[in-house]
mmCIF file of C-alpha atoms in Angstrom:
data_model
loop_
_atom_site.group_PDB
_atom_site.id
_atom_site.type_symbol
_atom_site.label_atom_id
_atom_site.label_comp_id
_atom_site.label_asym_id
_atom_site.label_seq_id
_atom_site.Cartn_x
_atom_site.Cartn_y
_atom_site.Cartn_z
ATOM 1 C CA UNK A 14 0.000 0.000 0.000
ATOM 2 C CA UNK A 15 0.915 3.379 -0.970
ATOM 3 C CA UNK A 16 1.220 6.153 1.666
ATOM 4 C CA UNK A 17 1.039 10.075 0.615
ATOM 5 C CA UNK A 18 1.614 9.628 -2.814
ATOM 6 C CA UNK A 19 -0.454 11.054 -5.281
ATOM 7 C CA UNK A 20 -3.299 9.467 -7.505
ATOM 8 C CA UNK A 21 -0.536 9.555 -10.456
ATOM 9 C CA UNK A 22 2.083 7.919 -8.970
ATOM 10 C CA UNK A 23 -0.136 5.494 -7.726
ATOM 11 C CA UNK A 24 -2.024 4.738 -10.992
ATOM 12 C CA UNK A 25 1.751 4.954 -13.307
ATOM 13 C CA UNK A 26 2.824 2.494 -10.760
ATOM 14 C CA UNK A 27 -0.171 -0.249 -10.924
ATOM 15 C CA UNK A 28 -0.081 -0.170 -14.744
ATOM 16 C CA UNK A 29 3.582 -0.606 -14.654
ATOM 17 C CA UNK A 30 2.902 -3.728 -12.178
ATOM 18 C CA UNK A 31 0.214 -4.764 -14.277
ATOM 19 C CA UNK A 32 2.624 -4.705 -17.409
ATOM 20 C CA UNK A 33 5.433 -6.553 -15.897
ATOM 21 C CA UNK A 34 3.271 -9.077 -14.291
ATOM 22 C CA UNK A 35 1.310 -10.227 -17.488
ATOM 23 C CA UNK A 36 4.550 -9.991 -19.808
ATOM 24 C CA UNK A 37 6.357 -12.492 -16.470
ATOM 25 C CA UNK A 38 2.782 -14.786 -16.736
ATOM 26 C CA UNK A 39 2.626 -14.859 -20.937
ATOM 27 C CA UNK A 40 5.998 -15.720 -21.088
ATOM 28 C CA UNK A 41 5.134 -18.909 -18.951
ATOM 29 C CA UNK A 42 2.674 -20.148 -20.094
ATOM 30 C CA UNK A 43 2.972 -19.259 -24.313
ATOM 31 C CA UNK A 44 7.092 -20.228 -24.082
ATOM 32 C CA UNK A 45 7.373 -22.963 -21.705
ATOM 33 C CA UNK A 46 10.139 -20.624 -19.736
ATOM 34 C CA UNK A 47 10.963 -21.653 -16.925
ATOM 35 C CA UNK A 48 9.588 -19.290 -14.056
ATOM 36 C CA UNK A 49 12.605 -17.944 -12.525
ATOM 37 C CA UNK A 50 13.574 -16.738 -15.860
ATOM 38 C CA UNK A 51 10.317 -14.818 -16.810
ATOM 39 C CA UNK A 52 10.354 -13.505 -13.189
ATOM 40 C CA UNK A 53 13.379 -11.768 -13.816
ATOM 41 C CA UNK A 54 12.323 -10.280 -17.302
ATOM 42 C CA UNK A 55 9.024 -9.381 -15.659
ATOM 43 C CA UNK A 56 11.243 -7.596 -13.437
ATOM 44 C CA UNK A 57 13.549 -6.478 -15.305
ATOM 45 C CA UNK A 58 10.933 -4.508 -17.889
ATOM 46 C CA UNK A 59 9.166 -3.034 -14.465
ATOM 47 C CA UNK A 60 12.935 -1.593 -13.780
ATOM 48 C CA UNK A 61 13.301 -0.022 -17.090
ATOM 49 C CA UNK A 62 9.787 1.094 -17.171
ATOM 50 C CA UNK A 63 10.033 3.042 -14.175
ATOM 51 C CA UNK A 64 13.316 4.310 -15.067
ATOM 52 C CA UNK A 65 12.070 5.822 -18.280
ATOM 53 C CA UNK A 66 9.111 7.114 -16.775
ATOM 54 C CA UNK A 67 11.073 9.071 -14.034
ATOM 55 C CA UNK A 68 13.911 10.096 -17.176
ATOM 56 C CA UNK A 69 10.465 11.402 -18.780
ATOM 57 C CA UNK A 70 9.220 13.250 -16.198
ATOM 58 C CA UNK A 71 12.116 14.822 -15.560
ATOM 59 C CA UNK A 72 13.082 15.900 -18.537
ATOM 60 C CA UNK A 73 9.283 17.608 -19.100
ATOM 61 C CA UNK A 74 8.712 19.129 -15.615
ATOM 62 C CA UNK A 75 6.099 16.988 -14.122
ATOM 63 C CA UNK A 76 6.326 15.857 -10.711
#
């Protein structure tokens, strides 16, 4: 759960779950990866995601 944050961070932050979580789950079950593997891409993407997403804001003012 999410304490004093704002409704923005808090929705940018569920779809970014929500992306990493069904790329980690796809990648099971369409590949036959193993899931320690997809857990780590699934991880890996919510990373980058958020990384790009605080470059982006950042750069453009928003916070």
């Amino acid at each position: 759960m999410m304490f004093n944050s704002t409704q923005k961070m808090a929705i940018t932050t569920g779809l970014i779950g929500a992306v990493a979580n069904t790329l980690r789950l796809e990648l099971v079950d369409l590949t036959s990866m193993p899931a320690s593997a997809a857990a780590f891409i699934g991880a890996l993407v919510a990373g980058l995601l958020a990384s790009a997403i605080n470059r982006y804001n950042a750069i453009h003012g928003f916070r």
